[in-house]
Amino acid sequence: MTQIISIANQKGGVGKTTTSVNLSAALAKIGKKILLVDCDSQANATTGMGIDKLSLEHSLYQGLIGEADINNIICPTMMPKLMMIPSDIDLIGFEIEMVSADDRVKKLKMLLEQVKEKFDYIIIDCPPALSLLTLNAFTASDAVLIPLQSEFYALEGLGQLLDTIKRVKSSFNPGLKIKGILLTMYDKRTNLAQQVVEDAKKYFKDMVFKTKIPRNVKLGEAPSYGLPAILYDKQSQGSKSYVAFAREFLKR
Ligand code: ADP
Ligand code: MG
């Protein structure tokens, strides 16, 4: 059975895109068939996978509004088992144009249903907002994975995110679950990072993944080469941590 996972947190810069790209690549490396969906108009996941967002003929936006067939939007990547639905700036229009459409929350679900069975996992990189696109991602998903940056204020705003998940669950998607909490940009030398881990565990107990993603230069550099970390520097701690995380993810 295909699992659809949203990677979400309305805060920017917490590691959503880094996690989407590197979890997708690590799962593909393990042999799973993956579709990575870039649901952010900033298109960082698209660029991070080496796809030129300025030269796309079709992107997620055209699929959502029914202007392009999903099979014409899905792109191959440098990894044979990893396919991608890229995004670009057009996606901004979706929020505005859909305000009065009755099924506006279900557009992504309807789109992905057409290709779902071809993949083991569909990973959706969400935008940094609890917007219509995020609601679409949650409505289409089996579960939400929440990256938490190991910094002060990490837990702030989480209540709103959890409320949104609850609302989508009761209105549109009764099966929606929380896949877990992933600590990102973790620096074990700082007391602050330890504190965030303790706080997260206090609230979320064993929903917090054991694997923590360290702050690692290679993870920051890889997107500028259009590569996931395992292709950029597979020996780096960042790359190894996402492979370890992918294995833990598969056991859940
Ligand atoms: P989001 O998608 O939540 O906005 P990103 O994944 O784009 O967050 O990460 C924000 C910035 O931090 C990016 O420049 C990214 O390359 C960098 N980054 C993310 N995770 C790490 C990490 N573990 N170590 C170092 N840099 C990271
Ligand atoms: Mg992002």
Tab-separated table of N, CA, C and O and ligand atoms in Angstrom, residues 11-18 20 38 40 42-45 125-128, ligand 2:
chain	number	residue	atom	x	y	z
A	11	LYS	N	6.611	26.995	10.280
A	11	LYS	CA	7.805	27.836	10.378
A	11	LYS	C	8.706	27.594	9.189
A	11	LYS	O	8.869	26.443	8.760
A	12	GLY	N	9.328	28.647	8.707
A	12	GLY	CA	10.303	28.492	7.630
A	12	GLY	C	11.657	28.122	8.217
A	12	GLY	O	11.931	28.404	9.390
A	13	GLY	N	12.473	27.477	7.433
A	13	GLY	CA	13.854	27.218	7.819
A	13	GLY	C	14.055	26.164	8.881
A	13	GLY	O	15.081	26.144	9.550
A	14	VAL	N	13.101	25.250	9.041
A	14	VAL	CA	13.242	24.210	10.066
A	14	VAL	C	13.755	22.883	9.493
A	14	VAL	O	13.975	21.927	10.233
A	15	GLY	N	13.908	22.824	8.167
A	15	GLY	CA	14.431	21.591	7.562
A	15	GLY	C	13.383	20.755	6.834
A	15	GLY	O	13.612	19.576	6.570
A	16	LYS	N	12.246	21.348	6.477
A	16	LYS	CA	11.212	20.595	5.726
A	16	LYS	C	11.755	20.121	4.388
A	16	LYS	O	11.650	18.949	4.036
A	17	THR	N	12.290	21.077	3.619
A	17	THR	CA	12.731	20.740	2.267
A	17	THR	C	13.937	19.804	2.312
A	17	THR	O	13.998	18.819	1.564
A	18	THR	N	14.872	20.085	3.207
A	18	THR	CA	16.053	19.224	3.355
A	18	THR	C	15.614	17.802	3.707
A	18	THR	O	16.137	16.820	3.179
A	20	SER	N	12.559	16.489	3.093
A	20	SER	CA	11.807	15.923	1.960
A	20	SER	C	12.753	15.339	0.918
A	20	SER	O	12.583	14.197	0.471
A	38	ASP	N	6.754	18.747	-4.773
A	38	ASP	CA	7.129	20.071	-4.269
A	38	ASP	C	5.872	20.932	-4.183
A	38	ASP	O	5.321	21.343	-5.201
A	40	ASP	N	5.604	23.853	-2.571
A	40	ASP	CA	5.958	25.211	-2.148
A	40	ASP	C	6.316	26.028	-3.393
A	40	ASP	O	7.129	25.588	-4.207
A	42	GLN	N	8.148	28.443	-3.629
A	42	GLN	CA	9.574	28.797	-3.662
A	42	GLN	C	10.394	27.738	-4.389
A	42	GLN	O	11.546	27.993	-4.757
A	43	ALA	N	9.808	26.554	-4.552
A	43	ALA	CA	10.405	25.481	-5.371
A	43	ALA	C	11.815	25.072	-4.941
A	43	ALA	O	12.640	24.707	-5.778
A	44	ASN	N	12.086	25.114	-3.657
A	44	ASN	CA	13.425	24.714	-3.201
A	44	ASN	C	13.690	23.227	-3.387
A	44	ASN	O	14.824	22.829	-3.677
A	45	ALA	N	12.684	22.393	-3.226
A	45	ALA	CA	12.882	20.947	-3.429
A	45	ALA	C	13.171	20.673	-4.908
A	45	ALA	O	13.988	19.812	-5.246
A	125	ASP	N	6.549	18.017	0.158
A	125	ASP	CA	7.242	19.118	0.835
A	125	ASP	C	6.276	20.298	0.941
A	125	ASP	O	5.916	20.913	-0.067
A	126	CYS	N	5.838	20.609	2.153
A	126	CYS	CA	4.823	21.655	2.350
A	126	CYS	C	5.434	23.055	2.444
A	126	CYS	O	6.586	23.211	2.831
A	127	PRO	N	4.626	24.074	2.128
A	127	PRO	CA	5.102	25.451	2.268
A	127	PRO	C	5.114	25.868	3.746
A	127	PRO	O	4.485	25.214	4.573
A	128	PRO	N	5.818	26.964	4.064
A	128	PRO	CA	5.894	27.412	5.461
A	128	PRO	C	4.664	28.215	5.874
A	128	PRO	O	4.777	29.376	6.275
B	2	MG	MG	11.122	24.544	2.268
